[in-house]
mmCIF file of C-alpha atoms in Angstrom:
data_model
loop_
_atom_site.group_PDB
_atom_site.id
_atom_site.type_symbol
_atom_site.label_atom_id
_atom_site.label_comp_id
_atom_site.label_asym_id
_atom_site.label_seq_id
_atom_site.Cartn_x
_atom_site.Cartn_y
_atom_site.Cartn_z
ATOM 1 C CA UNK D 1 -60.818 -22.987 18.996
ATOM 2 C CA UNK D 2 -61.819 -22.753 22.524
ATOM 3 C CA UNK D 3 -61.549 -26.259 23.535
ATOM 4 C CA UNK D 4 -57.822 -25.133 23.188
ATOM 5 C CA UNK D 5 -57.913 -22.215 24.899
ATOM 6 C CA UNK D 6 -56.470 -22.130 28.454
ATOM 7 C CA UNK D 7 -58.663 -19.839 30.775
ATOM 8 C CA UNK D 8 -57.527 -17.483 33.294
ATOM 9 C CA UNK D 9 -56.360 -18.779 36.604
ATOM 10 C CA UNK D 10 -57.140 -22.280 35.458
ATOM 11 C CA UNK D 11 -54.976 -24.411 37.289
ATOM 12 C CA UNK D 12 -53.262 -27.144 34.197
ATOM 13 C CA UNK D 13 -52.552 -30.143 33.780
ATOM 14 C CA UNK D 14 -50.975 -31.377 30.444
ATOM 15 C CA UNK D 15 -52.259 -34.576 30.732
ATOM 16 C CA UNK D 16 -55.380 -32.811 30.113
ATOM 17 C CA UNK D 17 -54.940 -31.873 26.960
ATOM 18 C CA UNK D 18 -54.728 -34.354 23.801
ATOM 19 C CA UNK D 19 -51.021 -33.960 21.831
ATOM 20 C CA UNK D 20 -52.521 -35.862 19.302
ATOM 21 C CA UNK D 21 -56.246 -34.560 17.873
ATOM 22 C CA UNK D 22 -59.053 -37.096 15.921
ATOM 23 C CA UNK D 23 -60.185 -33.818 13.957
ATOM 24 C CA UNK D 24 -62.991 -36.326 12.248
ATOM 25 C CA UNK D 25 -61.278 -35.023 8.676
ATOM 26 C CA UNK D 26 -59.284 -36.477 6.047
ATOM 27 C CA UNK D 27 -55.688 -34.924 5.945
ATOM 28 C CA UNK D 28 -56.046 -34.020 1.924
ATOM 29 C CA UNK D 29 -59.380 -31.973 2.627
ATOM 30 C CA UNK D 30 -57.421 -30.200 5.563
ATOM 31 C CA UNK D 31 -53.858 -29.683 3.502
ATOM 32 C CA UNK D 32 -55.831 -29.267 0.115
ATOM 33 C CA UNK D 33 -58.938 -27.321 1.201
ATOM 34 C CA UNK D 34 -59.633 -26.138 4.451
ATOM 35 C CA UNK D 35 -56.076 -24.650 5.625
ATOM 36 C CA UNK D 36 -55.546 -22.970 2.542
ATOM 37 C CA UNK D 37 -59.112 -20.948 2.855
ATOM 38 C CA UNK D 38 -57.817 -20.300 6.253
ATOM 39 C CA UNK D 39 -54.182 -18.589 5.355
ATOM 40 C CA UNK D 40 -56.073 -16.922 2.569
ATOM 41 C CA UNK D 41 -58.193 -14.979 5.269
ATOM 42 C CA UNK D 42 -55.297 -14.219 7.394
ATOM 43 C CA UNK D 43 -53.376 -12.911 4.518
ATOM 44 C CA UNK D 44 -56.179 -10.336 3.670
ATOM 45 C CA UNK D 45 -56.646 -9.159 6.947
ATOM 46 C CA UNK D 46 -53.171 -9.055 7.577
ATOM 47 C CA UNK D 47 -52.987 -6.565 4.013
ATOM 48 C CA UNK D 48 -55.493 -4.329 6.677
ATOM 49 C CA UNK D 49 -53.259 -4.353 9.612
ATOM 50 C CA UNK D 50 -50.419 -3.546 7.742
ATOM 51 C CA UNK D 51 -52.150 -0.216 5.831
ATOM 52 C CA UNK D 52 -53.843 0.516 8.963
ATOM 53 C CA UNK D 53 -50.642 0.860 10.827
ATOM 54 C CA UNK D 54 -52.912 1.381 14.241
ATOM 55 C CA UNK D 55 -52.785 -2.306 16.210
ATOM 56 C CA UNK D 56 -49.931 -4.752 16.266
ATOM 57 C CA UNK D 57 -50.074 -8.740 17.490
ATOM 58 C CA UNK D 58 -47.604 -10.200 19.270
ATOM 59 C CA UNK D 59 -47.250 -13.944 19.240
ATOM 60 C CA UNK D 60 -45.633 -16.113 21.499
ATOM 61 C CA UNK D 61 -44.487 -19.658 20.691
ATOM 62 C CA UNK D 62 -43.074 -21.875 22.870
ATOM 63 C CA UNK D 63 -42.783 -25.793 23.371
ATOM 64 C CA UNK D 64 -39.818 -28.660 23.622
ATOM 65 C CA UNK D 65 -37.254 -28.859 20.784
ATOM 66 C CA UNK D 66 -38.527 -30.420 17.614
ATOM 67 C CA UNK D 67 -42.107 -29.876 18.556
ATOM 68 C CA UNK D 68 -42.825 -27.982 15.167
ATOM 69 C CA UNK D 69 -42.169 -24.099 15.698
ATOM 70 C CA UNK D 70 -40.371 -23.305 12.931
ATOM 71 C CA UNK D 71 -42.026 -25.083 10.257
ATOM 72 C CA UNK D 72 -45.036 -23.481 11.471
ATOM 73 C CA UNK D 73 -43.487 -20.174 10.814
ATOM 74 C CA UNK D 74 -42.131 -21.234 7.661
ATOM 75 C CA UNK D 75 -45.811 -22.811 6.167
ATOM 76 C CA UNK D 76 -47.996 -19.831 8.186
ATOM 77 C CA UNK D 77 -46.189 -16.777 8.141
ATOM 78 C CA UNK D 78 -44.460 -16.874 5.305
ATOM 79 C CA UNK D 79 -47.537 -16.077 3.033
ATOM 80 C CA UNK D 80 -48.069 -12.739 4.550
ATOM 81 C CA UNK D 81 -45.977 -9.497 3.198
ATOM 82 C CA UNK D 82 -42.769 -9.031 4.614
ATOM 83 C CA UNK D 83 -42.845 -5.835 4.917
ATOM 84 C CA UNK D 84 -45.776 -6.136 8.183
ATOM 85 C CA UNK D 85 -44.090 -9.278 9.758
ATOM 86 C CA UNK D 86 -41.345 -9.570 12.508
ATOM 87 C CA UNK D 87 -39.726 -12.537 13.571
ATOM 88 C CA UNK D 88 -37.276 -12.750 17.043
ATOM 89 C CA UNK D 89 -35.319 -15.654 17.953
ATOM 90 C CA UNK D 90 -34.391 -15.271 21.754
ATOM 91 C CA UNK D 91 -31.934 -18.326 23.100
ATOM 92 C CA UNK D 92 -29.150 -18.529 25.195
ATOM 93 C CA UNK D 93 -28.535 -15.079 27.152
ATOM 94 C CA UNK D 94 -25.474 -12.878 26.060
ATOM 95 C CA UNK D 95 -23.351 -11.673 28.590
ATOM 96 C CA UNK D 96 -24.401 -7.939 27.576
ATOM 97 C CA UNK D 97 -28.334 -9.456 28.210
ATOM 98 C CA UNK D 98 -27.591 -11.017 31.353
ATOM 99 C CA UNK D 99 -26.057 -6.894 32.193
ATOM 100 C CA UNK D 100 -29.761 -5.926 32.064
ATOM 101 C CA UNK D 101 -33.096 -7.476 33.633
ATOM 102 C CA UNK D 102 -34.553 -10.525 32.125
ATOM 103 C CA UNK D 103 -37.172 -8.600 30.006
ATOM 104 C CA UNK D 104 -34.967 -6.266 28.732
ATOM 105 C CA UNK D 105 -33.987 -8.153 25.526
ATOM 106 C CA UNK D 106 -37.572 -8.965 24.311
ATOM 107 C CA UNK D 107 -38.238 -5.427 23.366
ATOM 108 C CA UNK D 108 -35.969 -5.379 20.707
ATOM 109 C CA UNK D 109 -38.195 -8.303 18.982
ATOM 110 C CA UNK D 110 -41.412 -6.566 19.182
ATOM 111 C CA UNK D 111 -43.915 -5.514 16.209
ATOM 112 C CA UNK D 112 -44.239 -2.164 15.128
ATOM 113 C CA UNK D 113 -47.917 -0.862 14.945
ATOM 114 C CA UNK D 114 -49.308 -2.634 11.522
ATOM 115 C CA UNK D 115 -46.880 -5.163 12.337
ATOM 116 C CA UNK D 116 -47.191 -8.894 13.327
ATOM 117 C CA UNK D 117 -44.237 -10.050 15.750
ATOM 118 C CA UNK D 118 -43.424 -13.578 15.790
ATOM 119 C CA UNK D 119 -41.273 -14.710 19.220
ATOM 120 C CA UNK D 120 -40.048 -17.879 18.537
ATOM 121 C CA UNK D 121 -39.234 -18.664 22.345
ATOM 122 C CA UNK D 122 -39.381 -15.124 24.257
ATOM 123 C CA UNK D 123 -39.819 -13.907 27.578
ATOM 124 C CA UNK D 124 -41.191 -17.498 28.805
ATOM 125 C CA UNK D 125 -37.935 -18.816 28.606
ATOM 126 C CA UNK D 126 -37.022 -17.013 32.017
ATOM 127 C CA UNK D 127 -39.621 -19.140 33.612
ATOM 128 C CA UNK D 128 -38.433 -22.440 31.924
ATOM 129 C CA UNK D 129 -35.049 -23.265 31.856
ATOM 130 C CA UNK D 130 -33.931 -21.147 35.343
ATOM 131 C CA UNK D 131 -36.892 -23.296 36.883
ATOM 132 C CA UNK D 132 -35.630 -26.533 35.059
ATOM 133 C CA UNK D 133 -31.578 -25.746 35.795
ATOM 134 C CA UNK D 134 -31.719 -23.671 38.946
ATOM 135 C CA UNK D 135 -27.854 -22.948 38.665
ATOM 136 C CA UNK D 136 -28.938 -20.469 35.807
ATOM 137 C CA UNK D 137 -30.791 -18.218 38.132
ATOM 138 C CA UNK D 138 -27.826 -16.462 39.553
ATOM 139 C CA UNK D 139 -28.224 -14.184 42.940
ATOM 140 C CA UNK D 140 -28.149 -10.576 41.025
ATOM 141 C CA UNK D 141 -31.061 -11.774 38.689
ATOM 142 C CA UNK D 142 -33.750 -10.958 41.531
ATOM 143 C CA UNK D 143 -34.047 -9.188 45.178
ATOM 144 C CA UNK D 144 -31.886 -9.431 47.812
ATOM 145 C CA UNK D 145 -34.427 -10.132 50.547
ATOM 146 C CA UNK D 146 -36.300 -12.819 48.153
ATOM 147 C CA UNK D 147 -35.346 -16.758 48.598
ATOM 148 C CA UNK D 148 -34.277 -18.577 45.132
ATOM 149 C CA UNK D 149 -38.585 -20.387 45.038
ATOM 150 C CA UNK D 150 -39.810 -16.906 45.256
ATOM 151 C CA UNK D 151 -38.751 -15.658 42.282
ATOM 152 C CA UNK D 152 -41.194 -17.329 39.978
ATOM 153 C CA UNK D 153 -44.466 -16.067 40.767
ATOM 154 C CA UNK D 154 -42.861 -12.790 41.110
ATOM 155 C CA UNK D 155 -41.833 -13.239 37.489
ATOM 156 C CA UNK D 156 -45.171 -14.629 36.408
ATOM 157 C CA UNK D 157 -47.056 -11.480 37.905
ATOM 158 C CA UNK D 158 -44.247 -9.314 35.992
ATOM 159 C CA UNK D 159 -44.935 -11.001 33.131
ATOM 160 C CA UNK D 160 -48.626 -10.563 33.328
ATOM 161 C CA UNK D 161 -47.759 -6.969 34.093
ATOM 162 C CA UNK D 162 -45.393 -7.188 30.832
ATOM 163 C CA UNK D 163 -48.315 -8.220 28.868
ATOM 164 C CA UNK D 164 -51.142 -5.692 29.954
ATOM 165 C CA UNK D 165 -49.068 -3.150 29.033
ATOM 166 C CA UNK D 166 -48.810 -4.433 25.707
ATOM 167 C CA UNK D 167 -52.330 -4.746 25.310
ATOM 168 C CA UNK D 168 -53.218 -1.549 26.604
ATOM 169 C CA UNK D 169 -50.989 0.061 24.114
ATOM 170 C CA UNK D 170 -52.391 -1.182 21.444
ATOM 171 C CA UNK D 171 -51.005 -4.703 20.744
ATOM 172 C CA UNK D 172 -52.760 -7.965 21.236
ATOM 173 C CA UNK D 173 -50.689 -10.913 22.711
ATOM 174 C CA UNK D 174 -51.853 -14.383 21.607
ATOM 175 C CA UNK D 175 -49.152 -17.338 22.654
ATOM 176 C CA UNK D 176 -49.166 -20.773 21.494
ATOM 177 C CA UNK D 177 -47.902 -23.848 23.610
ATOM 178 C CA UNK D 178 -46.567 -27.052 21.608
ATOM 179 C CA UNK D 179 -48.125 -30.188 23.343
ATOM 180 C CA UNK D 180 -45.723 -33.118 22.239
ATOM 181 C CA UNK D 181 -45.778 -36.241 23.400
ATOM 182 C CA UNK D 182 -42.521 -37.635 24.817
ATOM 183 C CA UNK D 183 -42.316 -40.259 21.965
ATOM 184 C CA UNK D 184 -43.381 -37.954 19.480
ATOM 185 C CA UNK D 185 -40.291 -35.883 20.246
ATOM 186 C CA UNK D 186 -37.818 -39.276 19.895
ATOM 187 C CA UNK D 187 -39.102 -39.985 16.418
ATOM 188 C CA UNK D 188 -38.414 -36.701 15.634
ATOM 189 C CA UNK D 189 -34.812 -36.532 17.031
ATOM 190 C CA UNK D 190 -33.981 -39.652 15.475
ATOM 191 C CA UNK D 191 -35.081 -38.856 12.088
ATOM 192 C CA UNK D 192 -32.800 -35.697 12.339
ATOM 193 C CA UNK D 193 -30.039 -38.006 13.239
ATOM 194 C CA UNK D 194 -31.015 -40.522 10.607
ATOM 195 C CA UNK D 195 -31.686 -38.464 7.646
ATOM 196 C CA UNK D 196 -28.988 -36.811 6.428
ATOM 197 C CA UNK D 197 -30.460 -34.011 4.627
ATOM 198 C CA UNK D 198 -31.751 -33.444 8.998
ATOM 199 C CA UNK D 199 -28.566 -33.595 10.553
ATOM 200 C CA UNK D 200 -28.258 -30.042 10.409
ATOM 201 C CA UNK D 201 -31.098 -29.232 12.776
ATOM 202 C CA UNK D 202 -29.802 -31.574 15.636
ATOM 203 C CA UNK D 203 -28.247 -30.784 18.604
ATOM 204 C CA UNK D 204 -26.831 -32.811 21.159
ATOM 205 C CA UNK D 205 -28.051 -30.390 23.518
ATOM 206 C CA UNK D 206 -31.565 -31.377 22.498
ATOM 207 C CA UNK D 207 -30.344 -35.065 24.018
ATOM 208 C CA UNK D 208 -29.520 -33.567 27.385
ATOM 209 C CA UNK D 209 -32.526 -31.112 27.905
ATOM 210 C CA UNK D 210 -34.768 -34.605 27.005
ATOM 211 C CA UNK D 211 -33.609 -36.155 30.017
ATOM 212 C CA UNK D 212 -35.315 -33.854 32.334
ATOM 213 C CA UNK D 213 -38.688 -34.270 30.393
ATOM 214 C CA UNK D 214 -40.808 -34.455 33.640
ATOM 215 C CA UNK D 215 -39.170 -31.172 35.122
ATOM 216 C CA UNK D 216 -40.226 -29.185 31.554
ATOM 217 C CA UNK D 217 -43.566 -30.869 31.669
ATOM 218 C CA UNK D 218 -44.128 -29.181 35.231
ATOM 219 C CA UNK D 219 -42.380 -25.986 34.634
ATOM 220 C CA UNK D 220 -44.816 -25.573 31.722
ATOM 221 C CA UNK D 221 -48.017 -26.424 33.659
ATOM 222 C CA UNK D 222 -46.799 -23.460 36.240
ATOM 223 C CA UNK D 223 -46.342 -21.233 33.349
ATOM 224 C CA UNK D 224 -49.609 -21.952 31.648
ATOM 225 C CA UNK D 225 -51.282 -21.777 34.612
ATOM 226 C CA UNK D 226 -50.119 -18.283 36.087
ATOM 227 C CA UNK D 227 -49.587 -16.402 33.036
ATOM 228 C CA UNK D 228 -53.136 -17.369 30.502
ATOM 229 C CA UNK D 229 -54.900 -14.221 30.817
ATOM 230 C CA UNK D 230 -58.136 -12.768 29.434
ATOM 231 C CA UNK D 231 -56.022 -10.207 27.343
ATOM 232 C CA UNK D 232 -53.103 -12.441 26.833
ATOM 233 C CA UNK D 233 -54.633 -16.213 26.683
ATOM 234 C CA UNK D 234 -52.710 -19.213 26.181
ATOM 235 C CA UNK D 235 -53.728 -21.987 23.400
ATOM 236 C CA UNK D 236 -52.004 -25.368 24.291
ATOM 237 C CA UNK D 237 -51.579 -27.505 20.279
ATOM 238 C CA UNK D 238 -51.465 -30.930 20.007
ATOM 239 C CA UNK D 239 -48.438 -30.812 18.170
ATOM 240 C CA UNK D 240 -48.288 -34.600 17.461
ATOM 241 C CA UNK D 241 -50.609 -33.243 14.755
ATOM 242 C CA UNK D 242 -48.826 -30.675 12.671
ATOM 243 C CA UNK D 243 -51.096 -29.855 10.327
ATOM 244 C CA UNK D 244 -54.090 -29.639 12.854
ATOM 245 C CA UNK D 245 -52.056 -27.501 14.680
ATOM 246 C CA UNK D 246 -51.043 -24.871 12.332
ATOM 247 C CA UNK D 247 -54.577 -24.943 11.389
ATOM 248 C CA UNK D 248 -55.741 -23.685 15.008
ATOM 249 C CA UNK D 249 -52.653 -21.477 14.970
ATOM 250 C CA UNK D 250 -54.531 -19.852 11.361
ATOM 251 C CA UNK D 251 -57.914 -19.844 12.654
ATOM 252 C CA UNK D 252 -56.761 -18.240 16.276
ATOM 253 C CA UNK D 253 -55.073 -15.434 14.329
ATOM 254 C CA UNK D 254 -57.807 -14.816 11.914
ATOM 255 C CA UNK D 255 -60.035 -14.848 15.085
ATOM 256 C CA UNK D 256 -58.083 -12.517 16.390
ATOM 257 C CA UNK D 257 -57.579 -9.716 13.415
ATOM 258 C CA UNK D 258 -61.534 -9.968 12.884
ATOM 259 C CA UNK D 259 -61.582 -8.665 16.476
ATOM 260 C CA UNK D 260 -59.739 -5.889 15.501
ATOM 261 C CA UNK D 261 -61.317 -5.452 12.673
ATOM 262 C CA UNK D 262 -59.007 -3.161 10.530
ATOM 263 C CA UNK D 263 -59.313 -1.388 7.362
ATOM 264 C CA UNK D 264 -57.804 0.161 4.683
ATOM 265 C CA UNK D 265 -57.295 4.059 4.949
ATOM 266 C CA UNK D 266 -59.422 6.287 3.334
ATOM 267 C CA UNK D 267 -57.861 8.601 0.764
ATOM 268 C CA UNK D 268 -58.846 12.462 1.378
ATOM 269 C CA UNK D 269 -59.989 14.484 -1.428
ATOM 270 C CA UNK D 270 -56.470 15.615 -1.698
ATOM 271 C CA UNK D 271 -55.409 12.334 -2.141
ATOM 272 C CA UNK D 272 -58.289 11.356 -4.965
ATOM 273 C CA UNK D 273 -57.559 14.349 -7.085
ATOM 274 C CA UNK D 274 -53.776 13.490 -7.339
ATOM 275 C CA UNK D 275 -54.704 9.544 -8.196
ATOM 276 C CA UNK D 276 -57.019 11.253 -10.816
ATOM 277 C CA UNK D 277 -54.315 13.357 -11.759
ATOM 278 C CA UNK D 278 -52.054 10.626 -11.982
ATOM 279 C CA UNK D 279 -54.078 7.847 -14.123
ATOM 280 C CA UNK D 280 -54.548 10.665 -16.360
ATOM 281 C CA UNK D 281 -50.842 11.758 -16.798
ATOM 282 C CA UNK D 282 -50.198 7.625 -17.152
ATOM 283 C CA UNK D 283 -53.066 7.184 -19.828
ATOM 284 C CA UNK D 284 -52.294 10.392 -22.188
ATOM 285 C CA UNK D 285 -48.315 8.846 -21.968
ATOM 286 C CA UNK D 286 -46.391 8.471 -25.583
ATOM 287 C CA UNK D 287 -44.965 5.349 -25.893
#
């Protein structure tokens, strides 16, 4: 997984990185064998984070509309329990969130300890769209005494900030950019438009943010470049690939909970005699 792995201060270049990967393997042995093994090792050690209750992972994913987010959400996360899984949406600001600092409304999507939290676009957005759209940035979002192409590597270094203290309380931060190429991205919209059972997912929005491609393509460079950090490290996906890349998505995660390496509680003594207690109640039962 490394060869995806962006590495501190390393200075990007999409053009770089592959959207489209020649794994050397048949797409039934990945789909039929190989990713399967792989969400069946996550789900396990997910079972341990979740009893554990001790460490939490945040994940970040961003990327360009129709570059594969959610289905990777739907096909990855949904095989581990519920009950130690978050998921936060974060899109267009509400007037109350624009009220408050830019950071302000991630917390609410954050994981408990034991708890995986899944930011389907997040904080990152602050560095994206403002930088893309500069009439979004408005004067009260940042200091008086700062000009207007100051204000993003102050927010990078915020966000860095952001992110340390997450780690250092206990909650690893792994983020995952969508590399799509540009006609990748049309097929896509177009077989939303064509394909009825599709249309629902379009937006005409999705039309208008295509048409300043290059400008996303830099503003993403800037923010993998400032913000991949040894305890918060950017993987960049070729997303052309969907299959490879929720693969890498699996393995990075399992990579990741082996790290922490949790386990299941031990029961005290306490605890042992009541079990005993209780299988024997259970076993002498009349039907």
């Amino acid at each position: 997984m490394k060869r995806y792995l962006v590495k501190s201060n390393q200075k990007v270049s999409l053009e770089d990185y592959s959207t489209k990967e020649d794994f050397n393997l048949k797409e039934e042995e990945l789909l039929d064998d190989i990713l399967p093994k792989s969400i069946d090792k996550l789900k396990e050690l997910h079972w341990r984070l979740h009893a554990e209750e001790k460490r939490g992972i945040v994940v970040v994913l961003q990327a360009m509309d129709a570059a594969g987010k959610d289905e990777a959400i739907s096909y990855i996360f949904s095989n581990l329990t519920a009950q130690g899984l978050k998921t936060a949406s974060f899109q267009k600001p509400s007037e109350t969130e624009l009220k408050h600092d830019y950071l302000w409304r991630i917390r609410e999507g954050l994981p408990a300890r034991g708890q995986v939290g899944i930011l389907n676009r997040s904080h990152y957005e602050e560095v994206i769209a403002p930088k893309v759209h500069e009439d979004k940035l408005k004067d009260e979002m940042y200091p008086d005494d700062m000009e207007k192409d100051e204000v993003w590597k102050m927010r990078y270094r915020q966000i860095n900030d952001f992110e340390q203290h997450l780690t250092e309380n206990g909650y690893k931060v792994i983020k995952f950019f969508f590399n799509m190429s540009k006609e990748e991205q049309r097929q896509r919209l177009l077989e939303r438009l064509k394909n009825p059972e599709k249309n629902w997912e379009f937006s005409y929005n999705d039309i208008k943010e295509r048409r300043h491609w290059d400008e996303y393509q830099e503003a993403f460079e800037a923010m993998l470049s400032h913000t991949s950090t040894d305890f918060a490290p950017w993987y960049v996906l070729p997303a052309d690939d969907e299959w490879y890349s929720r693969y890498i998505i699996t393995e990075v995660m399992v990579n990741c909970l082996k790290e922490i390496d949790p386990q299941f509680p031990e029961l005290s003594d306490e605890d042992k005699e009541k079990m005993k207690e209780a299988i024997e109640e259970l076993e002498n039962e009349k039907n």
